[in-house]
Short mmCIF file of C-alpha atoms and ligand atoms in Angstrom, two decimals:
data_model
loop_
_atom_site.label_atom_id
_atom_site.label_comp_id
_atom_site.label_asym_id
_atom_site.label_seq_id
_atom_site.Cartn_x
_atom_site.Cartn_y
_atom_site.Cartn_z
CA MET A 1 0.00 0.00 0.00
CA PRO A 2 1.54 3.32 -1.05
CA TYR A 3 0.27 5.22 2.00
CA ILE A 4 2.19 3.06 4.39
CA ILE A 5 5.58 3.96 2.97
CA GLY A 6 4.94 7.70 2.70
CA LEU A 7 3.24 7.80 6.04
CA HIS A 8 6.07 6.16 7.88
CA SER A 9 8.66 8.76 6.94
CA ALA A 10 6.21 11.66 7.41
CA ALA A 11 5.21 10.39 10.82
CA SER A 12 8.74 9.74 12.03
CA ALA A 13 9.90 13.12 10.75
CA PHE A 14 7.06 14.99 12.42
CA LEU A 15 7.09 13.17 15.72
CA SER A 16 10.86 13.48 16.09
CA ALA A 17 10.82 17.18 15.08
CA GLY A 18 11.35 19.71 17.84
CA ILE A 19 8.67 21.87 19.41
CA VAL A 20 9.62 24.79 17.12
CA VAL A 21 8.86 22.79 13.99
CA GLN A 22 5.63 21.41 15.47
CA CYS A 23 4.51 24.93 16.49
CA SER A 24 5.35 26.25 13.03
CA VAL A 25 3.23 23.52 11.46
CA ALA A 26 0.38 24.41 13.84
CA ILE A 27 0.64 28.11 12.86
CA VAL A 28 0.63 27.24 9.16
CA ILE A 29 -2.49 25.09 9.72
CA CYS A 30 -4.26 27.96 11.49
CA LEU A 31 -3.32 30.37 8.70
CA VAL A 32 -4.54 27.97 6.03
CA ILE A 33 -7.82 27.56 7.87
CA VAL A 34 -8.32 31.31 8.43
CA LEU A 35 -7.39 32.22 4.86
CA THR A 36 -9.43 29.57 3.12
CA THR A 37 -12.51 30.18 5.22
CA THR A 38 -12.36 33.98 5.17
CA ALA A 39 -11.84 34.07 1.43
CA SER A 40 -14.95 32.01 0.88
CA LEU A 41 -17.39 34.32 2.66
CA GLN A 42 -20.18 35.19 0.30
CA ASP A 43 -23.14 37.52 0.01
CA ASP A 44 -26.51 35.92 0.63
CA GLY A 45 -28.91 36.41 -2.24
CA ASP A 46 -32.67 36.22 -1.68
CA GLU A 47 -32.76 32.54 -2.47
CA ALA A 48 -29.63 31.63 -0.53
CA PRO A 49 -30.02 30.38 3.04
CA LYS A 50 -29.02 33.04 5.56
CA SER A 51 -25.37 32.81 6.65
CA LEU A 52 -24.21 32.70 10.24
CA PRO A 53 -22.86 36.04 11.47
CA GLY A 54 -19.17 36.49 12.26
CA PRO A 55 -16.00 35.15 10.68
CA ALA A 56 -16.53 31.82 8.96
CA PHE A 57 -13.61 30.08 10.65
CA LEU A 58 -15.34 30.42 14.02
CA SER A 59 -17.85 27.77 12.95
CA ILE A 60 -15.29 25.04 12.51
CA VAL A 61 -14.55 24.00 16.09
CA PRO A 62 -18.17 24.21 17.37
CA PHE A 63 -19.39 22.12 14.42
CA PHE A 64 -17.09 19.30 15.46
CA ARG A 65 -17.00 19.76 19.23
CA GLN A 66 -20.39 21.17 20.28
CA ARG A 67 -22.55 20.21 17.32
CA TYR A 68 -25.93 20.12 18.98
CA ASP A 69 -25.50 23.53 20.66
CA PHE A 70 -23.93 25.01 17.54
CA LEU A 71 -26.74 23.95 15.18
CA ASN A 72 -29.42 25.10 17.64
CA TRP A 73 -27.64 28.43 17.97
CA GLY A 74 -27.58 28.71 14.16
CA PHE A 75 -31.36 28.27 13.92
CA HIS A 76 -31.83 30.73 16.78
CA ILE A 77 -29.47 33.48 15.61
CA THR A 78 -30.64 33.41 11.98
CA GLY A 79 -34.29 32.99 12.95
CA GLN A 80 -34.60 30.61 9.98
CA SER A 81 -35.37 26.93 9.46
CA THR A 82 -32.50 26.75 6.97
CA PHE A 83 -29.11 28.42 7.31
CA GLN A 84 -25.62 28.04 5.94
CA PHE A 85 -22.05 28.33 7.10
CA GLN A 86 -18.61 27.68 5.68
CA LEU A 87 -16.31 24.82 6.58
CA MET A 88 -13.11 25.92 4.88
CA SER A 89 -14.16 26.38 1.27
CA ASN A 90 -17.21 24.12 1.61
CA THR A 91 -20.69 25.51 1.93
CA VAL A 92 -22.74 23.58 4.50
CA ILE A 93 -26.51 24.09 4.57
CA VAL A 94 -28.44 23.02 7.66
CA VAL A 95 -32.11 22.21 7.12
CA SER A 96 -35.00 21.53 9.48
CA GLY A 97 -38.76 21.01 9.55
CA ALA A 98 -41.05 18.32 8.15
CA SER A 99 -40.98 19.28 4.47
CA ALA A 100 -37.19 19.71 4.56
CA ARG A 101 -36.89 16.30 6.17
CA ARG A 102 -38.77 14.66 3.32
CA ALA A 103 -36.88 16.63 0.67
CA PHE A 104 -33.53 15.79 2.30
CA PHE A 105 -34.05 12.06 2.65
CA TYR A 106 -35.59 11.56 -0.78
CA ALA A 107 -33.47 13.95 -2.91
CA LYS A 108 -32.10 11.98 -5.87
CA GLY A 109 -28.81 13.83 -6.10
CA PHE A 110 -27.92 13.82 -2.39
CA ASP A 111 -25.00 11.48 -1.73
CA LEU A 112 -24.26 10.01 1.70
CA THR A 113 -20.71 8.79 1.05
CA GLU A 114 -19.52 12.17 -0.20
CA GLY A 115 -21.21 13.98 2.67
CA PHE A 116 -19.79 11.63 5.26
CA LYS A 117 -16.28 11.90 3.83
CA ILE A 118 -15.84 15.62 4.38
CA LEU A 119 -18.05 16.17 7.39
CA SER A 120 -17.35 13.14 9.55
CA GLY A 121 -13.99 11.63 8.80
CA ALA A 122 -13.84 8.97 11.51
CA ILE A 123 -11.73 6.70 9.37
CA PRO A 124 -8.74 8.05 7.46
CA MET A 125 -9.12 7.69 3.75
CA VAL A 126 -7.03 4.90 2.33
CA ARG A 127 -7.58 4.93 -1.38
CA GLY A 128 -9.32 1.83 -2.63
CA VAL A 129 -9.94 0.46 0.86
CA THR A 130 -11.96 3.02 2.76
CA SER A 131 -12.21 5.77 0.16
CA GLY A 132 -12.48 6.08 -3.57
CA LEU A 133 -14.48 2.87 -3.54
CA GLN A 134 -16.34 2.74 -6.79
CA THR A 135 -20.08 2.46 -6.54
CA LYS A 136 -19.68 -1.11 -7.72
CA ARG A 137 -17.45 -2.08 -4.78
CA ILE A 138 -19.74 -0.35 -2.29
CA SER A 139 -22.70 -2.22 -3.68
CA VAL A 140 -20.83 -5.54 -3.36
CA ILE A 141 -20.10 -4.71 0.30
CA HIS A 142 -23.78 -3.89 0.87
CA LYS A 143 -24.78 -7.14 -0.82
CA ARG A 144 -22.47 -9.14 1.45
CA LEU A 145 -23.87 -7.32 4.49
CA ALA A 146 -27.34 -8.40 3.39
CA ALA A 147 -26.03 -11.98 3.09
CA VAL A 148 -24.73 -11.93 6.70
CA GLN A 149 -28.25 -10.99 7.82
CA LYS A 150 -30.12 -13.74 6.00
CA ASN A 151 -32.03 -16.10 8.30
CA LEU A 152 -29.48 -18.91 8.45
CA PRO A 153 -26.26 -16.97 9.10
CA LEU A 154 -28.04 -14.64 11.53
CA SER A 155 -29.50 -17.63 13.39
CA ASN A 156 -26.03 -19.17 13.55
CA LEU A 157 -24.71 -16.01 15.15
CA ILE A 158 -27.15 -16.16 18.07
CA PRO A 159 -25.32 -18.83 20.16
CA ALA A 160 -21.95 -17.32 19.28
CA ILE A 161 -22.95 -13.81 20.42
CA LEU A 162 -24.48 -15.20 23.62
CA GLU A 163 -21.39 -17.27 24.40
CA ASP A 164 -19.11 -14.25 23.85
CA SER A 165 -21.32 -12.15 26.11
CA ARG A 166 -21.39 -14.89 28.74
CA GLN A 167 -17.60 -14.97 28.86
CA LEU A 168 -17.35 -11.21 29.27
CA LEU A 169 -20.14 -10.97 31.87
CA GLU A 170 -18.67 -13.91 33.82
CA SER A 171 -15.67 -11.73 34.66
CA TYR A 172 -17.83 -9.13 36.47
CA GLY A 173 -17.95 -11.07 39.75
CA PRO A 174 -20.89 -11.24 42.20
CA SER A 175 -21.37 -7.48 42.64
CA GLY A 176 -19.81 -4.12 41.85
CA THR A 177 -20.15 -1.01 39.72
CA PHE A 178 -19.15 -0.27 36.16
CA ASP A 179 -19.32 2.46 33.56
CA PRO A 180 -21.91 1.28 31.00
CA PHE A 181 -20.31 3.39 28.28
CA GLU A 182 -17.17 1.26 28.66
CA LYS A 183 -18.39 -2.20 29.65
CA ILE A 184 -21.63 -2.51 27.66
CA TYR A 185 -19.91 -1.03 24.64
CA GLU A 186 -17.26 -3.74 25.07
CA LEU A 187 -19.97 -6.45 24.87
CA ILE A 188 -21.31 -5.00 21.64
CA PHE A 189 -17.87 -4.51 20.14
CA GLN A 190 -17.16 -8.21 20.69
CA ALA A 191 -20.55 -9.17 19.20
CA THR A 192 -19.95 -6.98 16.16
CA VAL A 193 -16.45 -8.34 15.57
CA ARG A 194 -17.91 -11.85 15.86
CA SER A 195 -20.63 -11.01 13.35
CA LEU A 196 -18.57 -9.18 10.75
CA SER A 197 -15.10 -10.72 10.78
CA SER A 198 -13.40 -14.03 11.41
CA SER A 199 -13.28 -16.53 14.24
CA GLU A 200 -9.48 -16.15 14.44
CA ILE A 201 -10.00 -12.53 15.45
CA SER A 202 -13.13 -12.89 17.55
CA ASP A 203 -11.81 -15.93 19.48
CA ASP A 204 -8.77 -13.93 20.60
CA PRO A 205 -9.73 -11.53 23.45
CA ALA A 206 -6.39 -9.71 23.31
CA LEU A 207 -6.78 -9.06 19.58
CA VAL A 208 -10.38 -7.85 20.00
CA ALA A 209 -9.23 -5.54 22.80
CA ARG A 210 -6.47 -4.21 20.56
CA LEU A 211 -8.95 -3.61 17.73
CA LYS A 212 -11.25 -1.77 20.14
CA THR A 213 -8.39 0.48 21.24
CA LEU A 214 -7.54 1.19 17.62
CA TYR A 215 -11.15 1.96 16.67
CA ASP A 216 -11.46 4.20 19.75
CA ARG A 217 -8.37 6.02 18.51
CA LEU A 218 -10.01 6.57 15.13
CA ASP A 219 -13.25 7.79 16.68
CA THR A 220 -11.84 10.02 19.37
CA GLY A 221 -8.94 11.25 17.24
CA THR A 222 -11.25 13.05 14.85
CA THR A 223 -10.40 16.73 15.05
CA PRO A 224 -11.48 19.57 12.76
CA ALA A 225 -8.04 19.42 11.14
CA THR A 226 -8.11 15.66 10.51
CA VAL A 227 -11.38 16.07 8.63
CA LEU A 228 -10.86 19.32 6.80
CA VAL A 229 -7.15 19.20 5.98
CA PRO A 230 -6.41 15.47 6.15
CA TRP A 231 -3.24 15.91 4.11
CA LEU A 232 -1.61 17.95 6.90
CA PRO A 233 0.51 15.72 9.13
CA THR A 234 -0.95 16.88 12.44
CA PRO A 235 -0.18 14.55 15.38
CA ALA A 236 -3.87 13.55 15.48
CA MET A 237 -3.85 12.63 11.80
CA ILE A 238 -0.68 10.62 12.13
CA LYS A 239 -2.09 8.72 15.09
CA LYS A 240 -5.25 7.97 13.11
CA LEU A 241 -3.35 6.82 10.07
CA TRP A 242 -1.22 4.61 12.27
CA ALA A 243 -4.33 3.08 13.83
CA THR A 244 -5.85 2.53 10.36
CA LYS A 245 -2.66 0.86 9.20
CA GLU A 246 -2.66 -1.49 12.20
CA ILE A 247 -6.33 -2.40 11.71
CA TYR A 248 -5.62 -3.01 8.04
CA GLU A 249 -2.76 -5.36 8.93
CA ILE A 250 -4.86 -7.33 11.45
CA VAL A 251 -7.59 -7.84 8.86
CA VAL A 252 -5.19 -8.75 6.03
CA ARG A 253 -3.41 -11.23 8.30
CA ALA A 254 -6.73 -12.94 9.05
CA ILE A 255 -7.61 -13.16 5.35
CA ASP A 256 -4.17 -14.47 4.37
CA SER A 257 -4.06 -17.12 7.07
CA ARG A 258 -7.54 -18.32 6.14
CA GLN A 259 -6.64 -18.58 2.47
CA GLN A 260 -3.31 -20.27 3.17
CA SER A 261 -4.68 -22.76 5.70
CA GLY A 262 -7.25 -24.09 3.25
CA ILE A 263 -9.46 -24.80 6.27
CA SER A 264 -13.05 -23.67 5.85
CA ARG A 265 -14.87 -22.19 8.87
CA ASN A 266 -18.45 -21.18 9.45
CA ASP A 267 -18.05 -17.41 9.73
CA THR A 268 -18.45 -14.17 7.81
CA LEU A 269 -14.87 -14.10 6.56
CA GLN A 270 -15.44 -17.51 4.97
CA MET A 271 -18.55 -16.24 3.23
CA LEU A 272 -16.57 -13.28 1.87
CA VAL A 273 -13.64 -15.41 0.73
CA ASP A 274 -15.95 -18.01 -0.84
CA SER A 275 -17.77 -15.27 -2.73
CA GLY A 276 -14.52 -14.71 -4.62
CA ASP A 277 -14.43 -10.97 -3.92
CA GLU A 278 -11.17 -9.11 -4.41
CA LYS A 279 -9.17 -8.65 -1.22
CA LEU A 280 -9.83 -4.91 -1.07
CA VAL A 281 -13.58 -5.56 -0.90
CA VAL A 282 -13.09 -8.01 1.97
CA VAL A 283 -10.84 -5.58 3.84
CA GLY A 284 -13.24 -2.70 3.11
CA PHE A 285 -16.18 -4.76 4.36
CA ILE A 286 -14.59 -5.59 7.70
CA MET A 287 -12.87 -2.25 8.36
CA GLY A 288 -15.70 -0.03 7.21
CA LEU A 289 -18.65 -1.91 8.66
CA LEU A 290 -17.03 -2.40 12.05
CA ILE A 291 -16.85 1.35 12.40
CA ALA A 292 -20.34 1.89 10.97
CA GLY A 293 -21.85 -0.79 13.18
CA ALA A 294 -20.05 -1.10 16.49
CA ARG A 295 -20.26 2.50 17.66
CA ALA A 296 -23.96 3.10 16.92
CA THR A 297 -24.98 -0.26 18.37
CA GLY A 298 -22.66 0.14 21.37
CA THR A 299 -24.04 3.59 22.15
CA THR A 300 -27.58 2.27 21.97
CA ALA A 301 -26.85 -0.74 24.19
CA SER A 302 -25.07 1.45 26.77
CA TRP A 303 -28.04 3.78 26.92
CA ILE A 304 -30.54 0.91 27.12
CA VAL A 305 -28.79 -0.45 30.22
CA THR A 306 -28.53 3.08 31.64
CA PHE A 307 -32.20 3.90 31.05
CA LEU A 308 -33.34 0.57 32.43
CA GLY A 309 -31.16 1.10 35.50
CA GLY A 310 -33.09 4.30 36.19
CA HIS A 311 -36.53 2.97 35.20
CA GLY A 312 -37.18 -0.12 37.29
CA ASP A 313 -40.67 -0.52 35.78
CA TRP A 314 -39.34 -0.89 32.24
CA ARG A 315 -36.50 -3.06 33.48
CA GLN A 316 -39.03 -5.44 35.00
CA LYS A 317 -41.24 -5.43 31.89
CA ALA A 318 -38.29 -6.32 29.67
CA LYS A 319 -37.13 -9.04 32.05
CA THR A 320 -40.61 -10.54 32.25
CA GLU A 321 -40.84 -10.57 28.45
CA VAL A 322 -37.59 -12.49 28.11
CA GLU A 323 -38.53 -14.90 30.94
CA SER A 324 -41.79 -15.76 29.23
CA LEU A 325 -39.93 -16.44 25.96
CA LEU A 326 -37.63 -18.77 27.89
CA THR A 327 -40.59 -20.61 29.39
CA GLU A 328 -42.08 -21.09 25.96
CA TYR A 329 -39.06 -21.82 23.78
CA SER A 330 -36.23 -23.13 25.91
CA ASN A 331 -36.08 -26.90 26.28
CA SER A 332 -33.71 -27.26 29.17
CA THR A 333 -34.15 -25.74 32.62
CA ALA A 334 -30.80 -27.03 33.84
CA ALA A 335 -28.64 -25.34 31.22
CA SER A 336 -27.02 -21.93 31.57
CA LEU A 337 -28.87 -18.71 30.69
CA SER A 338 -26.82 -18.20 27.54
CA ALA A 339 -27.61 -21.72 26.32
CA ARG A 340 -31.31 -21.32 27.15
CA LEU A 341 -31.55 -17.95 25.39
CA ALA A 342 -29.93 -19.55 22.36
CA ASP A 343 -32.92 -21.92 22.16
CA ILE A 344 -35.19 -19.00 21.28
CA PRO A 345 -35.44 -18.91 17.47
CA LEU A 346 -34.47 -15.84 15.46
CA GLU A 347 -38.00 -15.21 14.23
CA ILE A 348 -39.22 -15.07 17.84
CA TRP A 349 -36.53 -12.55 18.79
CA GLU A 350 -37.64 -10.52 15.79
CA SER A 351 -41.40 -10.72 16.09
CA GLN A 352 -42.38 -11.40 19.71
CA THR A 353 -40.49 -8.85 21.76
CA PRO A 354 -42.73 -5.76 21.75
CA VAL A 355 -41.24 -4.45 25.01
CA LEU A 356 -37.64 -4.74 23.82
CA ASP A 357 -38.67 -3.20 20.49
CA ALA A 358 -40.27 -0.22 22.22
CA ILE A 359 -37.20 0.24 24.44
CA ILE A 360 -34.83 0.18 21.46
CA ARG A 361 -37.00 2.61 19.52
CA GLU A 362 -37.27 5.08 22.41
CA THR A 363 -33.55 4.82 23.17
CA LEU A 364 -32.69 5.67 19.57
CA ARG A 365 -35.08 8.61 19.64
CA VAL A 366 -33.62 10.23 22.71
CA ALA A 367 -29.98 9.11 22.67
CA GLN A 368 -28.81 8.81 19.08
CA PRO A 369 -27.19 12.17 18.31
CA HIS A 370 -26.97 11.62 14.58
CA THR A 371 -26.67 14.41 12.04
CA ALA A 372 -27.33 13.08 8.55
CA MET A 373 -24.87 14.44 6.01
CA ARG A 374 -25.07 14.60 2.26
CA ARG A 375 -23.43 16.28 -0.70
CA ASN A 376 -25.62 17.49 -3.51
CA LEU A 377 -24.08 15.73 -6.50
CA GLY A 378 -27.13 16.49 -8.62
CA PRO A 379 -28.42 19.77 -10.03
CA GLU A 380 -29.45 22.60 -7.72
CA VAL A 381 -32.60 22.02 -5.70
CA TYR A 382 -34.77 24.03 -3.31
CA ILE A 383 -35.50 23.11 0.31
CA ASN A 384 -37.70 25.38 2.43
CA ASP A 385 -37.63 27.72 -0.64
CA LYS A 386 -33.89 28.07 -0.26
CA LEU A 387 -31.40 27.20 -2.94
CA ILE A 388 -29.16 24.17 -2.41
CA PRO A 389 -26.51 24.58 -5.11
CA SER A 390 -24.91 21.66 -6.85
CA GLY A 391 -21.82 20.60 -4.86
CA ALA A 392 -23.07 22.01 -1.54
CA TYR A 393 -23.08 19.94 1.63
CA VAL A 394 -26.42 19.56 3.37
CA VAL A 395 -27.01 18.35 6.91
CA TYR A 396 -30.12 17.34 8.83
CA PRO A 397 -29.87 16.96 12.63
CA PHE A 398 -32.04 14.15 14.01
CA SER A 399 -32.73 16.37 17.06
CA ASP A 400 -35.00 18.43 14.77
CA VAL A 401 -37.56 15.66 14.80
CA HIS A 402 -36.69 13.40 17.74
CA LEU A 403 -36.45 16.16 20.33
CA ASP A 404 -39.30 18.33 19.02
CA PRO A 405 -41.72 18.86 21.95
CA GLU A 406 -44.59 19.30 19.46
CA ILE A 407 -44.04 15.74 18.27
CA TYR A 408 -42.77 14.14 21.48
CA ALA A 409 -44.09 15.76 24.66
CA GLU A 410 -41.30 16.21 27.24
CA PRO A 411 -38.82 14.99 24.65
CA TRP A 412 -35.96 14.27 27.07
CA ARG A 413 -38.11 11.87 29.07
CA PHE A 414 -37.46 8.17 28.38
CA ASP A 415 -40.89 6.66 27.81
CA PRO A 416 -41.10 3.54 25.63
CA SER A 417 -44.91 3.62 25.86
CA ARG A 418 -45.13 6.66 23.56
CA LYS A 419 -47.53 6.22 20.68
CA GLU A 420 -46.36 6.77 17.10
CA ALA A 421 -46.82 10.46 16.29
CA SER A 422 -49.29 10.29 13.45
CA LYS A 423 -49.94 13.94 12.60
CA VAL A 424 -46.43 14.68 11.36
CA ASP A 425 -44.72 13.55 8.18
CA LEU A 426 -41.78 11.18 8.89
CA PRO A 427 -41.93 11.49 12.69
CA TYR A 428 -39.21 8.93 13.30
CA VAL A 429 -35.90 8.49 11.47
CA GLY A 430 -33.94 6.33 13.94
CA TRP A 431 -32.95 3.77 11.30
CA GLY A 432 -32.89 6.28 8.44
CA VAL A 433 -35.60 6.80 5.90
CA GLY A 434 -36.16 7.27 2.17
CA LYS A 435 -33.15 6.67 -0.04
CA THR A 436 -30.86 5.74 2.84
CA THR A 437 -31.89 3.35 5.54
CA CYS A 438 -29.62 1.41 7.84
CA LEU A 439 -28.35 -1.72 6.14
CA GLY A 440 -27.34 -3.31 9.44
CA THR A 441 -30.69 -2.97 11.24
CA ARG A 442 -31.42 -6.65 11.53
CA LEU A 443 -28.01 -7.49 12.96
CA ALA A 444 -28.01 -4.46 15.28
CA LYS A 445 -31.41 -5.34 16.74
CA VAL A 446 -30.44 -8.96 17.35
CA GLU A 447 -27.20 -7.90 19.08
CA LEU A 448 -29.11 -5.41 21.24
CA LYS A 449 -31.79 -7.90 22.26
CA LEU A 450 -29.41 -10.76 23.06
CA THR A 451 -26.98 -8.72 25.15
CA THR A 452 -29.77 -6.88 26.99
CA ALA A 453 -31.67 -10.11 27.69
CA LEU A 454 -28.63 -11.90 29.09
CA PHE A 455 -27.62 -8.94 31.21
CA LEU A 456 -31.10 -8.44 32.67
CA LEU A 457 -31.48 -12.09 33.64
CA ALA A 458 -27.99 -12.49 35.07
CA PHE A 459 -27.82 -9.22 37.04
CA ASP A 460 -29.99 -6.88 39.06
CA HIS A 461 -28.92 -3.32 38.47
CA THR A 462 -29.58 0.31 39.40
CA LEU A 463 -27.75 3.57 38.75
CA VAL A 464 -25.36 5.36 41.08
CA ASP A 465 -23.23 8.48 40.80
CA LYS A 466 -19.55 8.64 41.69
CA SER A 467 -20.30 8.87 45.40
CA GLY A 468 -22.29 5.64 45.17
CA GLU A 469 -25.66 7.34 45.71
CA ALA A 470 -28.65 7.04 43.41
CA PRO A 471 -28.55 10.11 41.12
CA THR A 472 -31.09 12.78 42.11
CA VAL A 473 -31.99 13.36 38.45
CA PRO A 474 -31.80 10.68 35.75
CA PRO A 475 -28.83 11.08 33.40
CA THR A 476 -29.60 13.10 30.28
CA PRO A 477 -28.05 12.16 26.94
CA ASN A 478 -25.48 14.74 25.87
CA TRP A 479 -26.10 15.33 22.17
CA ASN A 480 -22.89 17.33 21.88
CA ASP A 481 -21.04 14.05 22.30
CA ILE A 482 -21.53 12.82 18.75
CA LEU A 483 -20.05 9.42 19.52
CA MET A 484 -21.90 8.11 22.56
CA CYS A 485 -24.18 10.87 23.75
CA ARG A 486 -22.51 10.21 27.08
CA PRO A 487 -23.59 12.05 30.25
CA PRO A 488 -20.89 14.00 32.15
CA GLN A 489 -18.03 11.74 33.27
CA GLY A 490 -18.57 10.42 36.79
CA SER A 491 -22.30 11.21 36.86
CA CYS A 492 -23.60 7.74 36.16
CA TYR A 493 -22.49 4.18 36.87
CA VAL A 494 -24.28 0.85 36.94
CA LYS A 495 -24.41 -0.88 40.32
CA TYR A 496 -25.06 -4.60 39.93
CA THR A 497 -25.43 -7.84 41.79
CA ARG A 498 -25.52 -11.27 40.20
CA THR A 499 -28.80 -13.15 40.29
CA ASN A 500 -28.65 -16.84 41.23
CA LEU A 501 -29.02 -17.98 37.61
CA ALA A 502 -25.93 -19.45 35.99
CA LEU A 503 -24.72 -17.37 33.05
C1 HEM B 1 -28.25 0.67 16.84
C2 HEM B 1 -27.44 0.55 15.81
C3 HEM B 1 -27.56 1.34 14.54
C4 HEM B 1 -28.24 2.48 14.27
C5 HEM B 1 -29.09 3.31 15.22
C6 HEM B 1 -28.02 2.80 12.88
C7 HEM B 1 -28.58 3.89 12.24
C8 HEM B 1 -28.36 4.20 10.91
C9 HEM B 1 -28.93 5.35 10.24
C10 HEM B 1 -29.83 6.39 10.90
C11 HEM B 1 -28.49 5.33 8.98
C12 HEM B 1 -28.82 6.38 7.90
C13 HEM B 1 -27.86 7.51 8.04
C14 HEM B 1 -28.23 8.74 7.26
O1 HEM B 1 -29.31 8.82 6.68
O2 HEM B 1 -27.39 9.64 7.26
C15 HEM B 1 -27.64 4.18 8.81
C16 HEM B 1 -27.00 3.82 7.65
C17 HEM B 1 -26.18 2.72 7.53
N1 HEM B 1 -25.94 1.76 8.49
FE1 HEM B 1 -26.65 1.75 10.39
N2 HEM B 1 -27.20 1.85 12.34
C18 HEM B 1 -26.90 0.93 13.30
C19 HEM B 1 -26.13 -0.20 13.17
C20 HEM B 1 -25.55 -0.62 12.00
C21 HEM B 1 -24.79 -1.83 11.84
C22 HEM B 1 -24.57 -2.89 12.92
C23 HEM B 1 -24.34 -1.84 10.55
C24 HEM B 1 -23.50 -2.85 9.82
C25 HEM B 1 -23.21 -4.01 10.23
C26 HEM B 1 -24.83 -0.63 9.90
C27 HEM B 1 -24.60 -0.31 8.58
C28 HEM B 1 -25.10 0.82 7.96
C29 HEM B 1 -24.77 1.17 6.59
C30 HEM B 1 -23.87 0.39 5.65
C31 HEM B 1 -25.46 2.38 6.31
C32 HEM B 1 -25.41 3.19 5.03
C33 HEM B 1 -26.48 2.79 4.09
C34 HEM B 1 -26.31 3.44 2.71
O3 HEM B 1 -25.22 3.88 2.37
O4 HEM B 1 -27.31 3.45 1.99
N3 HEM B 1 -25.56 0.08 10.81
N4 HEM B 1 -27.59 3.48 10.01
#
């Protein structure tokens, strides 16, 4: 791979350079950012969305670091449902409201991959592996993802996910406290690696832990500079590229050893290899989907456990639902919980868990801080009577609909019994809508249900703050944390005791 060679010398040179050189690079970066953004300020015509006041470069950090507050401030200060700002030389248009929502999600020319590339940038672009993938390669990856979620392979994953979760939960001991945004995320990361990669990787706890560290580095290492000027060798960018390189090597090693061994296994890697796809597609599948899948599912699972810890009534309802499925579908009363849960067929998990479904849906509504991003690759269009030029970036914050008190009364309150809002167009977009819907929904829901079910049956839990007391107010999702919506550090832990059922 060409990037590895160039990267190595650039990284070594930068990291071993003195503070003077590093400061000079930082100053140059700032100048580049100020110059490119100031130069691109433009007059608003009648049809153009109103621009944010003040110098354009002031938008950059808030967009990446305080997104929820920044976008709300934009709507407030412009007094409009649509406004625009500059990110370097890119025009970004923020839209809101029901008709904009429909226009945004159904617009023919709006492209998710292009939008994601410039505005998100969690994974460094490695040409041919994570970027520059032709439409054909992306559609092969999507086709393989659909294959993983067919009835048979998804059913086969159920005992494997439960066994992985059992092993992790077994290490918790009889009682204690933990941070759900670390430990529950860890369960889901393992389940996602199991579902999307190879048994060589997912059977090796040290390797899974290493992968998790590397993916965390990619996620948390995203800075305005790594997204907007990815060619600049900032320390953050170098760290991210290094992490990408290491992930790439782990995945390639797994593929090579599978191909060389000639031994066939019953896992996703085998399906990919047997499909005869080129290696870059296989690597792209594993690297790209792990990042697309693990974080969103992990955030949701962490919040489910958190919400249920603070809402004993819903905790009990969910537990009762799973217990009654066990009574009906599990053959053996002597076996462990994980083995008994594995007796419940996939179609039952998918069709007879209304309580778990309602909990997942409500958790996504209130604790999934997604901002959908697109680039208009088609001709100019109008949204809210405002011009969206060809080439512009367009974003739609999910908070516009999911936290609207007109649609969801007391929107911050976790209440899975809410009825579907019927008076509004597209009142719920938790799994996407229109042209782009989540292609991992089936897998994500199964992972969420299995891990939640096992946890609820094996442990009793409540919430405590760092002093060990029950929090006076329930934790509120922090939408400015675009990764996990995590409440302030130290404000919320899970306190647990093991039940007398064997895991
Ligand atoms: C709770 C977990 C998840 C949630 C809430 C979620 C949510 C979403 C949403 C809202 C979108 C549309 C984004 C937009 O319109 O900008 C999306 C797209 C997507 N999701 Fe998920 N997702 C989850 C898990 C997963 C998993 C586990 C995978 C893969 C294994 C996955 C793969 C994808 C892909 C490939 C797309 C892009 C579809 C396209 O390009 O047309 N997701 N997801």
